[in-house]
Amino acid sequence: MVDKQWTGITIPSTLIPSGVDITDIHFVNEQIGFVITDNGRVLKTTDQGATWTMTQLQGSSYELNELLFVDENIGMAVGSLGEVYRTTNQGATWTLIDTDVSLAYDIRMHNGILYMVGSSRAFTRSTDLGATWSPVQTIAIPGGSTGILRMYAVTFRGTDILVAGEEGAIYKANNPQGTQWSLFYEPIMGFVSVNDMQFMNDNQGVMVGSGSTRSAIYYTADKGITWQRKANGPNSFYRSIDMKADGKGMVVGPSGYSTTTNFGQTWTDPLPIQPSSSAYTKCWLKNNGDFFVGTNPGAPVNDGLIRRSGTTWSQFTDMIQIGEIKFADEQIGFAAVGNSTYPGNMWKTVDGGTTWTELETFIYGRVAEIQIVNPNKIYVRNNGSTGNWVVTNDGGQTWNSVANNFPKRFYFFDEQNAYGINIDTQDVYKTIDGGQTWQIIISNDNSLCGIQNFAWFEDRIVHAGGEFLVCVLDIDESLRVETVKNDVRKKIVVYPNPSHSILNISEFAKEVTLVDISGKRLNLFQNTNQIDITNLKKGIYFLNIITEDGVKHTEKIIKN
């Protein structure tokens, strides 16, 4: 093999002063070539680059970016003012052609047609080798209306025109006119941090995030492996999401809220929230379309929690700034302060959010995460630097610190089985005994790319971090937790228990029989998930429950 040797060529400073860069080079044959510079000059060589001479185009304050010759005589140099300088005599003279492009980045020819792209949504073409140019077109963002602000390069694939634009996206038109654009490739947006991520089922998920100038919504249909951008917005618009298994969902941010009915693939235009606030935080969407939105830093203290029921807006002004909302079902929910300015407060609802009662026993600081295992067992993570957890086993009446052996991030699939991650060592754990013991199943998981946003599955953990980095950690079948499967009977929970009035049943019951401690039948309830025990005497009773799918369950209850 013969090594290729390179010979340095120095162009005199009289032609290219110190500090001036060459921005492009083009040879029309073996001997003749041209270079352009960032101070607007065009130089020519006729001896393979050994010597260079200045052409008639000798520069000014503008920058030339791209150089293209369509044959040995006709060529174009395009630059920072959107100008096209055209020669028809191998660079002896140059003529300025007006294109209405403010800044040209690239020019290419395909099937006899010249295409040029640049800033300010500029896409234009010429069918007469650059003598005239068509009016500047806008390449519309699919689902949007403003067009791509900057287009940096144009190329071709068969009959397709491909344009590389801002934020790493590539767009495609399959006709010579450059109309009817579609998305060809769309990467995860950079410089945008993930604010929230949720999966509606095993495959489909949505995440939202914001950066210094932009925010975005992304959708996955393949378990988090690949993501598609479904919406763009101004900075911080997409702050929090809540998605349901039927494909309905909502997102909130400073400008209001948007909704979806197809798992996050399309979203409505922003809608206002009443009353208006400068900082909406977490949201919760109910199955009937009602929803709750919290407020946080920058908002008035007594904005508290905002509710929309039907078309009616209401406000819980006795609740201070809310940073976390989570419901166990359609009736039982929790809301907590997430702002460091105020002490930790938590409220609970047992009537679907119509009324809220402060949990006086909760004294563990502002809240970053509420994780509900069942309506009685709830884990809460503090928003401080240590991120400590507390747990209640009686629906919030009493709280205890979580054992020190728990990892800093974890998720319980049921009362016994969970995965966890030590965010310092990046070890991955599992427990099968409710957290009494934890076993390392993966050591030093280097795929960890975020410590705030997780989606947990039996076969994988999806984490998302800064700049929309998404990592999927697959868990080998031999290491997985053995959680309650879909075809196995779910545990039925009756809450609150003890109670003095209403009991809720986690599964809709076809039939509920109330019996006393001797086994005597006292009452029969049908087609319900609530029973009223107000008129019972204090004591111990039993509920014999039959669900709609035939599951039978007996629960001991205490009337207090």
Coordinates of C-alpha atoms in Angstrom, one line a residue:
M1 CA 0.0 0.0 0.0
V2 CA 1.3 3.4 -1.0
D3 CA 1.0 6.1 1.6
K4 CA -0.7 9.3 0.5
Q5 CA 1.4 12.4 1.0
W6 CA 0.0 15.8 1.7
T7 CA 1.7 19.0 0.6
G8 CA 0.9 22.2 2.4
I9 CA -0.1 25.2 0.2
T10 CA 0.2 28.7 1.5
I11 CA -2.0 31.4 0.0
P12 CA -0.3 34.8 0.2
S13 CA -1.7 37.2 2.9
T14 CA -2.3 39.7 0.2
L15 CA -5.1 37.4 -1.0
I16 CA -6.3 36.0 2.4
P17 CA -5.4 38.3 5.3
S18 CA -4.5 36.8 8.7
G19 CA -7.6 35.7 10.6
V20 CA -9.7 35.0 7.5
D21 CA -11.0 31.5 7.0
I22 CA -11.7 29.5 3.8
T23 CA -15.3 28.3 4.0
D24 CA -15.6 26.1 0.9
I25 CA -13.6 24.7 -2.1
H26 CA -14.8 23.4 -5.5
F27 CA -12.8 22.1 -8.5
V28 CA -14.4 22.1 -11.9
N29 CA -11.7 19.9 -13.5
E30 CA -8.3 18.5 -12.7
Q31 CA -6.6 21.9 -12.9
I32 CA -9.2 24.6 -12.2
G33 CA -10.6 25.2 -8.8
F34 CA -12.1 27.9 -6.5
V35 CA -12.2 28.7 -2.8
I36 CA -14.4 31.2 -0.9
T37 CA -13.7 33.0 2.3
D38 CA -15.6 34.4 5.3
N39 CA -14.8 37.9 4.2
G40 CA -16.5 37.5 0.9
R41 CA -13.6 36.7 -1.5
V42 CA -13.4 34.2 -4.3
L43 CA -10.0 32.9 -5.4
K44 CA -9.1 30.8 -8.4
T45 CA -6.4 28.3 -9.3
T46 CA -5.5 26.9 -12.7
D47 CA -2.6 24.7 -11.6
Q48 CA -4.2 22.2 -9.2
G49 CA -3.9 24.7 -6.3
A50 CA -0.2 25.5 -6.6
T51 CA -0.9 29.2 -7.1
W52 CA -4.0 31.3 -6.6
T53 CA -5.4 34.6 -8.0
M54 CA -8.2 36.9 -6.9
T55 CA -11.3 37.0 -9.0
Q56 CA -13.4 40.0 -9.6
L57 CA -15.5 39.2 -6.4
Q58 CA -13.0 40.7 -3.9
G59 CA -15.0 40.8 -0.7
S60 CA -16.6 43.2 1.7
S61 CA -18.1 42.7 5.2
Y62 CA -20.3 39.7 4.2
E63 CA -19.4 36.0 4.6
L64 CA -19.6 33.4 1.8
N65 CA -20.8 30.0 3.0
E66 CA -21.2 27.7 0.0
L67 CA -19.7 27.3 -3.5
L68 CA -21.2 25.3 -6.3
F69 CA -20.4 25.0 -10.1
V70 CA -22.9 23.2 -12.2
D71 CA -20.4 22.9 -15.1
E72 CA -17.0 24.3 -15.9
N73 CA -18.3 27.8 -16.5
I74 CA -21.5 28.4 -14.4
G75 CA -21.1 28.6 -10.7
M76 CA -22.6 30.3 -7.6
A77 CA -21.2 31.6 -4.3
V78 CA -23.8 32.1 -1.6
G79 CA -23.4 33.9 1.7
S80 CA -24.6 35.4 4.9
L81 CA -26.8 38.1 3.4
G82 CA -28.7 35.6 1.4
E83 CA -27.0 36.8 -1.8
V84 CA -26.1 34.6 -4.7
Y85 CA -23.1 35.7 -6.8
R86 CA -23.3 34.0 -10.2
T87 CA -20.6 33.5 -12.8
T88 CA -21.1 32.2 -16.4
N89 CA -17.4 32.6 -17.5
Q90 CA -15.5 30.4 -15.1
G91 CA -15.2 33.1 -12.4
A92 CA -13.9 36.0 -14.6
T93 CA -16.9 38.1 -13.6
W94 CA -19.7 37.7 -11.0
T95 CA -23.3 39.0 -11.0
L96 CA -25.4 39.5 -7.8
I97 CA -28.8 37.7 -8.0
D98 CA -31.6 38.6 -5.6
T99 CA -33.2 35.6 -3.9
D100 CA -35.0 37.2 -0.8
V101 CA -33.1 34.7 1.4
S102 CA -31.7 36.4 4.5
L103 CA -28.9 33.9 5.2
A104 CA -28.0 31.1 2.9
Y105 CA -26.4 27.9 4.3
D106 CA -26.4 25.4 1.4
I107 CA -27.0 25.1 -2.3
R108 CA -27.2 21.9 -4.4
M109 CA -28.4 20.8 -7.8
H110 CA -30.6 17.7 -8.5
N111 CA -32.1 16.7 -11.9
G112 CA -31.2 20.1 -13.4
I113 CA -32.9 22.1 -10.5
L114 CA -30.9 24.2 -8.0
Y115 CA -32.1 24.2 -4.4
M116 CA -31.0 26.6 -1.7
V117 CA -31.8 26.6 2.0
G118 CA -31.0 29.1 4.8
S119 CA -32.4 30.9 7.8
S120 CA -35.8 32.6 8.4
R121 CA -37.5 29.5 7.0
A122 CA -35.9 30.0 3.6
F123 CA -36.3 27.3 0.9
T124 CA -36.0 28.4 -2.7
R125 CA -35.2 26.8 -6.1
S126 CA -34.1 27.7 -9.6
T127 CA -34.9 26.0 -12.9
D128 CA -32.5 28.1 -15.1
L129 CA -29.2 27.4 -13.5
G130 CA -29.4 30.2 -10.9
A131 CA -30.3 33.1 -13.2
T132 CA -33.7 33.5 -11.4
W133 CA -35.1 32.0 -8.2
S134 CA -38.6 31.2 -7.1
P135 CA -40.2 33.0 -4.1
V136 CA -38.9 31.7 -0.8
Q137 CA -41.1 28.9 0.6
T138 CA -41.7 27.8 4.2
I139 CA -41.1 24.2 5.2
A140 CA -43.9 23.7 7.8
I141 CA -43.2 21.6 10.9
P142 CA -45.7 18.7 10.8
G143 CA -48.5 19.6 13.1
G144 CA -47.2 23.2 13.4
S145 CA -47.6 26.4 11.5
T146 CA -44.4 28.5 11.9
G147 CA -42.0 26.5 9.7
I148 CA -38.4 25.5 10.4
L149 CA -36.5 28.6 11.5
R150 CA -33.1 27.4 10.2
M151 CA -32.3 24.9 7.4
Y152 CA -28.6 24.0 7.3
A153 CA -28.2 21.5 4.4
V154 CA -30.1 20.1 1.5
T155 CA -29.5 16.7 -0.2
F156 CA -31.4 14.1 -2.2
R157 CA -32.4 10.5 -2.1
G158 CA -34.0 9.3 -5.4
T159 CA -36.9 11.6 -6.0
D160 CA -36.9 12.9 -2.4
I161 CA -35.6 16.2 -1.2
L162 CA -34.1 16.1 2.3
V163 CA -33.5 19.2 4.4
A164 CA -31.6 19.2 7.7
G165 CA -33.1 21.7 10.0
E166 CA -32.9 23.1 13.5
E167 CA -32.8 20.8 16.5
G168 CA -31.4 18.0 14.4
A169 CA -34.6 17.2 12.5
I170 CA -34.6 16.1 8.8
Y171 CA -37.6 16.8 6.6
K172 CA -38.6 15.3 3.3
A173 CA -40.5 16.4 0.2
N174 CA -41.1 13.9 -2.6
N175 CA -41.8 16.3 -5.4
P176 CA -39.5 18.8 -7.3
Q177 CA -41.4 21.8 -6.1
G178 CA -40.5 21.1 -2.5
T179 CA -44.0 21.1 -1.1
Q180 CA -45.9 18.5 1.0
W181 CA -43.2 18.1 3.6
S182 CA -43.1 15.3 6.1
L183 CA -40.8 14.3 8.9
F184 CA -38.0 12.1 7.8
Y185 CA -35.9 11.9 11.0
E186 CA -36.4 13.4 14.4
P187 CA -33.9 13.0 17.2
I188 CA -34.5 13.7 20.9
M189 CA -34.3 17.5 21.3
G190 CA -31.1 18.8 22.9
F191 CA -30.8 21.4 25.6
V192 CA -34.1 20.4 27.1
S193 CA -34.4 18.7 30.5
V194 CA -37.1 16.1 31.2
N195 CA -39.7 17.3 33.7
D196 CA -42.1 14.3 33.7
M197 CA -42.5 10.8 32.1
Q198 CA -45.4 8.4 32.2
F199 CA -46.3 5.2 30.5
M200 CA -50.0 4.3 29.7
N201 CA -49.3 0.6 29.1
D202 CA -46.3 -1.7 28.5
N203 CA -45.4 0.0 25.2
Q204 CA -46.7 3.5 25.0
G205 CA -45.4 6.4 27.0
V206 CA -45.1 10.2 27.0
M207 CA -42.4 12.5 28.4
V208 CA -42.3 16.3 28.6
G209 CA -39.5 18.7 29.2
S210 CA -38.3 22.3 28.8
G211 CA -35.1 24.3 28.2
S212 CA -33.9 27.9 28.0
T213 CA -36.1 28.6 25.0
R214 CA -38.2 25.6 24.1
S215 CA -40.3 22.8 25.6
A216 CA -41.5 19.6 24.0
I217 CA -43.6 16.5 24.3
Y218 CA -42.3 13.1 23.1
Y219 CA -44.1 9.8 22.5
T220 CA -42.9 6.2 22.4
A221 CA -44.7 3.2 21.1
D222 CA -41.8 0.7 21.6
K223 CA -41.2 0.6 25.4
G224 CA -39.1 3.7 25.5
I225 CA -36.5 2.6 23.0
T226 CA -37.3 5.3 20.4
W227 CA -39.2 8.6 20.8
Q228 CA -41.0 11.0 18.5
R229 CA -41.5 14.6 19.1
K230 CA -45.3 15.4 19.0
A231 CA -45.4 19.0 20.1
N232 CA -43.2 22.1 20.5
G233 CA -43.9 25.0 22.9
P234 CA -42.3 28.0 24.5
N235 CA -39.9 27.6 27.5
S236 CA -41.4 25.7 30.4
F237 CA -44.8 25.2 28.8
Y238 CA -44.7 21.4 29.2
R239 CA -44.1 20.9 33.0
S240 CA -46.3 18.0 34.1
I241 CA -48.4 15.2 32.5
D242 CA -51.0 12.7 33.6
M243 CA -51.9 10.0 31.2
K244 CA -54.6 7.3 31.4
A245 CA -54.8 3.7 30.1
D246 CA -57.5 4.6 27.6
G247 CA -55.2 7.2 25.9
K248 CA -56.6 10.3 27.4
G249 CA -54.1 12.7 29.0
M250 CA -53.2 16.3 29.9
V251 CA -50.1 18.4 30.2
V252 CA -49.8 21.7 32.1
G253 CA -47.3 24.6 32.2
P254 CA -47.2 28.4 32.7
S255 CA -49.5 29.0 29.7
G256 CA -52.3 26.6 30.7
Y257 CA -53.1 23.1 29.7
S258 CA -53.4 20.8 26.6
T259 CA -55.2 17.5 26.3
T260 CA -54.9 14.4 24.2
T261 CA -57.2 11.5 23.4
N262 CA -54.8 9.2 21.5
F263 CA -52.0 8.4 23.9
G264 CA -50.2 11.7 23.3
Q265 CA -49.7 11.5 19.6
T266 CA -51.7 14.8 19.0
W267 CA -52.5 17.6 21.5
T268 CA -54.9 20.5 21.6
D269 CA -53.8 24.1 21.5
P270 CA -53.1 25.6 24.9
L271 CA -56.2 26.3 27.0
P272 CA -56.4 28.7 30.0
I273 CA -56.7 27.6 33.6
Q274 CA -58.8 29.7 35.9
P275 CA -57.7 31.4 38.0
S276 CA -54.6 32.3 36.1
S277 CA -51.3 31.5 37.9
S278 CA -47.7 32.1 37.0
A279 CA -46.6 28.6 37.8
Y280 CA -48.8 25.5 37.4
T281 CA -47.1 22.3 38.7
K282 CA -48.5 18.8 38.9
C283 CA -51.8 17.7 37.4
W284 CA -54.2 14.8 37.9
L285 CA -56.8 13.8 35.4
K286 CA -59.9 11.8 36.5
N287 CA -61.6 9.2 34.3
N288 CA -64.7 11.5 34.0
G289 CA -62.6 14.3 32.6
D290 CA -62.4 16.4 35.8
F291 CA -58.8 17.4 36.7
F292 CA -56.7 19.1 39.4
V293 CA -53.7 21.4 38.9
G294 CA -51.3 22.5 41.6
T295 CA -49.4 25.8 41.8
N296 CA -45.9 26.4 43.2
P297 CA -43.1 29.0 43.2
G298 CA -44.0 32.4 41.8
A299 CA -47.7 31.9 42.3
P300 CA -49.6 33.5 45.2
V301 CA -49.5 31.3 48.3
N302 CA -53.2 30.8 48.5
D303 CA -53.5 29.6 44.8
G304 CA -53.2 26.2 46.4
L305 CA -55.1 23.6 44.3
I306 CA -57.2 24.3 41.3
R307 CA -60.0 22.0 40.2
R308 CA -62.1 21.8 37.0
S309 CA -65.3 19.8 37.2
G310 CA -67.2 19.8 33.9
T311 CA -66.9 23.4 32.9
T312 CA -66.7 24.8 36.4
W313 CA -63.4 26.0 38.0
S314 CA -62.9 26.1 41.7
Q315 CA -60.0 26.8 44.0
F316 CA -58.9 25.5 47.4
T317 CA -57.4 28.6 48.9
D318 CA -56.8 27.0 52.3
M319 CA -54.2 24.7 50.6
I320 CA -50.8 26.4 50.0
Q321 CA -48.6 25.9 47.0
I322 CA -49.0 22.3 45.7
G323 CA -46.1 20.5 44.1
E324 CA -47.3 16.9 44.0
I325 CA -50.7 15.3 43.4
K326 CA -51.4 11.5 43.3
F327 CA -54.7 9.6 43.4
A328 CA -55.1 6.0 44.5
D329 CA -58.4 5.7 42.6
E330 CA -61.2 8.0 41.6
Q331 CA -62.0 8.8 45.3
I332 CA -58.8 8.7 47.4
G333 CA -56.1 11.3 46.6
F334 CA -53.2 13.1 48.2
A335 CA -51.8 16.6 47.5
A336 CA -48.6 18.0 49.1
V337 CA -46.4 21.1 49.2
G338 CA -43.4 20.9 47.0
N339 CA -42.0 24.4 47.4
S340 CA -39.0 24.9 49.7
T341 CA -40.3 28.3 50.9
Y342 CA -43.1 26.6 53.0
P343 CA -43.1 23.8 55.5
G344 CA -44.2 20.3 54.5
N345 CA -48.0 20.0 54.4
M346 CA -50.2 17.2 52.9
W347 CA -53.9 17.0 52.3
K348 CA -56.1 14.0 51.6
T349 CA -59.5 13.6 49.8
V350 CA -61.9 10.6 50.2
D351 CA -64.6 12.1 48.0
G352 CA -62.9 12.5 44.6
G353 CA -61.5 15.9 45.4
T354 CA -64.7 17.7 46.5
T355 CA -63.2 18.3 49.9
W356 CA -59.6 18.1 51.3
T357 CA -58.5 17.5 54.8
E358 CA -55.0 18.3 56.1
L359 CA -53.0 15.4 57.5
E360 CA -51.8 16.9 60.7
T361 CA -49.5 14.0 61.4
F362 CA -47.4 14.6 58.3
I363 CA -44.4 16.7 59.4
Y364 CA -41.7 15.4 57.0
G365 CA -41.0 18.5 54.8
R366 CA -41.8 19.4 51.3
V367 CA -42.7 16.5 49.0
A368 CA -41.0 15.4 45.8
E369 CA -42.9 12.1 45.1
I370 CA -45.9 10.3 46.3
Q371 CA -46.0 6.6 45.6
I372 CA -49.3 4.7 46.3
V373 CA -49.1 1.0 46.7
N374 CA -52.7 0.8 47.8
P375 CA -55.1 3.3 49.4
N376 CA -53.7 2.5 52.9
K377 CA -49.9 2.1 52.1
I378 CA -48.3 5.2 50.7
Y379 CA -44.6 6.1 50.4
V380 CA -43.6 9.8 50.3
R381 CA -40.2 11.1 49.3
N382 CA -38.8 14.4 50.8
N383 CA -37.7 17.1 48.4
G384 CA -34.5 17.8 50.3
S385 CA -31.0 17.0 49.3
T386 CA -31.1 13.6 51.0
G387 CA -34.4 12.6 49.5
N388 CA -35.5 10.5 52.5
W389 CA -38.7 8.5 52.5
V390 CA -41.6 8.0 55.0
V391 CA -44.4 5.5 54.8
T392 CA -48.0 5.1 56.1
N393 CA -49.9 1.9 56.4
D394 CA -53.2 3.4 57.5
G395 CA -54.0 5.9 54.8
G396 CA -52.0 8.8 56.3
Q397 CA -53.1 8.6 60.0
T398 CA -49.6 7.7 61.1
W399 CA -46.2 7.9 59.4
N400 CA -42.8 6.2 59.9
S401 CA -39.4 6.7 58.4
V402 CA -38.4 4.1 55.8
A403 CA -35.6 1.8 56.9
N404 CA -32.1 2.8 56.1
N405 CA -31.5 -0.2 53.9
F406 CA -33.9 1.2 51.3
P407 CA -32.3 2.5 48.1
K408 CA -32.9 6.2 47.3
R409 CA -35.2 5.4 44.4
F410 CA -37.6 2.5 44.4
Y411 CA -40.9 1.4 43.1
F412 CA -43.3 -1.2 44.6
F413 CA -45.4 -3.3 42.2
D414 CA -47.3 -4.7 45.1
E415 CA -46.8 -4.8 48.9
Q416 CA -43.9 -7.2 48.7
N417 CA -42.1 -6.8 45.3
A418 CA -40.1 -3.8 44.2
Y419 CA -37.0 -2.6 42.3
G420 CA -34.7 0.1 43.6
I421 CA -31.6 2.1 42.4
N422 CA -28.8 3.5 44.5
I423 CA -28.3 6.8 42.7
D424 CA -24.7 7.1 44.2
T425 CA -23.4 3.7 43.3
Q426 CA -25.9 3.0 40.4
D427 CA -26.5 -0.5 41.7
V428 CA -29.9 -1.9 40.9
Y429 CA -31.8 -3.8 43.6
K430 CA -34.9 -5.9 44.1
T431 CA -36.9 -6.9 47.2
I432 CA -39.5 -9.6 47.5
D433 CA -40.3 -9.1 51.2
G434 CA -41.6 -5.6 51.4
G435 CA -38.2 -3.9 51.7
Q436 CA -37.0 -5.9 54.7
T437 CA -34.1 -7.1 52.6
W438 CA -32.7 -5.9 49.2
Q439 CA -30.6 -7.9 46.8
I440 CA -28.3 -6.3 44.2
I441 CA -29.3 -7.7 40.8
I442 CA -27.2 -5.4 38.6
S443 CA -24.0 -3.7 39.8
N444 CA -22.9 -0.3 38.7
D445 CA -25.6 0.3 36.0
N446 CA -23.7 2.8 33.8
S447 CA -26.8 3.4 31.7
L448 CA -28.3 5.7 34.5
C449 CA -29.0 9.0 32.8
G450 CA -31.4 10.7 35.3
I451 CA -32.3 10.5 39.0
Q452 CA -35.7 12.1 38.9
N453 CA -37.8 10.5 36.1
F454 CA -38.4 6.8 36.2
A455 CA -40.8 4.3 34.6
W456 CA -40.7 0.9 36.3
F457 CA -41.6 -2.4 34.6
E458 CA -41.0 -6.0 35.5
D459 CA -38.7 -6.5 32.5
R460 CA -37.0 -3.0 32.4
I461 CA -36.5 0.4 34.0
V462 CA -36.7 3.5 31.9
H463 CA -34.9 6.6 33.2
A464 CA -34.8 10.0 31.6
G465 CA -32.6 13.0 32.5
G466 CA -31.2 16.2 31.1
E467 CA -31.4 17.1 27.4
F468 CA -34.0 14.4 26.9
L469 CA -31.5 11.6 27.5
V470 CA -33.5 8.3 27.8
C471 CA -32.0 5.1 28.9
V472 CA -33.7 1.7 29.0
L473 CA -32.2 -0.9 31.4
D474 CA -33.4 -4.4 30.5
I475 CA -33.7 -6.9 33.4
D476 CA -33.0 -10.5 32.7
E477 CA -35.9 -12.8 33.4
S478 CA -33.9 -14.7 36.0
L479 CA -33.4 -11.5 38.0
R480 CA -37.0 -10.1 37.8
V481 CA -39.4 -9.7 40.7
E482 CA -42.4 -12.1 40.7
T483 CA -45.2 -9.6 40.9
V484 CA -49.0 -10.1 40.7
K485 CA -49.7 -11.0 37.1
N486 CA -52.7 -9.8 35.2
D487 CA -54.3 -13.2 35.1
V488 CA -53.9 -13.7 38.9
R489 CA -56.5 -12.3 41.3
K490 CA -55.6 -8.8 42.5
K491 CA -55.7 -8.0 46.2
I492 CA -58.9 -6.2 47.1
V493 CA -58.4 -3.3 49.5
V494 CA -61.1 -1.8 51.8
Y495 CA -60.3 1.6 53.1
P496 CA -60.2 3.6 55.3
N497 CA -60.2 0.9 57.9
P498 CA -61.0 1.6 60.7
S499 CA -63.9 3.9 59.6
H500 CA -66.9 5.6 61.2
S501 CA -68.9 6.2 58.0
I502 CA -68.0 5.4 54.4
L503 CA -65.9 2.3 53.3
N504 CA -64.3 2.2 49.8
I505 CA -63.6 -1.0 47.9
S506 CA -60.7 -0.9 45.5
E507 CA -62.6 -3.2 43.0
F508 CA -66.2 -2.6 41.8
A509 CA -68.3 -5.2 43.6
K510 CA -71.2 -7.1 42.2
E511 CA -72.2 -8.1 45.7
V512 CA -71.1 -7.1 49.2
T513 CA -72.5 -8.9 52.3
L514 CA -72.0 -7.3 55.7
V515 CA -71.9 -9.8 58.6
D516 CA -71.1 -9.4 62.3
I517 CA -68.5 -11.3 64.3
S518 CA -71.0 -14.2 64.9
G519 CA -71.6 -14.6 61.1
K520 CA -75.0 -13.0 61.1
R521 CA -75.9 -11.3 57.9
L522 CA -76.7 -7.6 58.5
N523 CA -77.0 -6.1 55.0
L524 CA -76.6 -6.8 51.3
F525 CA -75.1 -4.2 48.8
Q526 CA -75.1 -4.7 45.1
N527 CA -73.2 -3.1 42.2
T528 CA -71.1 -0.7 44.2
N529 CA -67.6 0.1 45.5
Q530 CA -68.8 2.1 48.6
I531 CA -70.9 1.1 51.6
D532 CA -72.1 3.3 54.5
I533 CA -71.5 1.9 58.0
T534 CA -72.6 5.1 59.9
N535 CA -75.5 3.4 61.6
L536 CA -73.4 0.4 62.9
K537 CA -72.4 0.1 66.5
K538 CA -68.7 0.3 67.2
G539 CA -67.0 -3.1 66.8
I540 CA -65.6 -5.7 64.4
Y541 CA -67.5 -6.8 61.3
F542 CA -66.7 -8.7 58.0
L543 CA -67.4 -7.9 54.4
N544 CA -67.9 -10.8 52.0
I545 CA -67.1 -9.3 48.6
I546 CA -67.8 -10.8 45.1
T547 CA -66.4 -8.7 42.2
E548 CA -67.8 -8.4 38.7
D549 CA -65.3 -11.0 37.4
G550 CA -66.2 -13.5 40.2
V551 CA -63.3 -12.9 42.6
K552 CA -64.4 -13.6 46.2
H553 CA -62.8 -11.8 49.1
T554 CA -63.5 -11.4 52.8
E555 CA -62.3 -8.4 54.7
K556 CA -62.4 -7.7 58.5
I557 CA -63.5 -4.1 59.2
I558 CA -63.5 -2.0 62.3
K559 CA -66.3 0.6 63.0
N560 CA -65.0 3.3 65.3

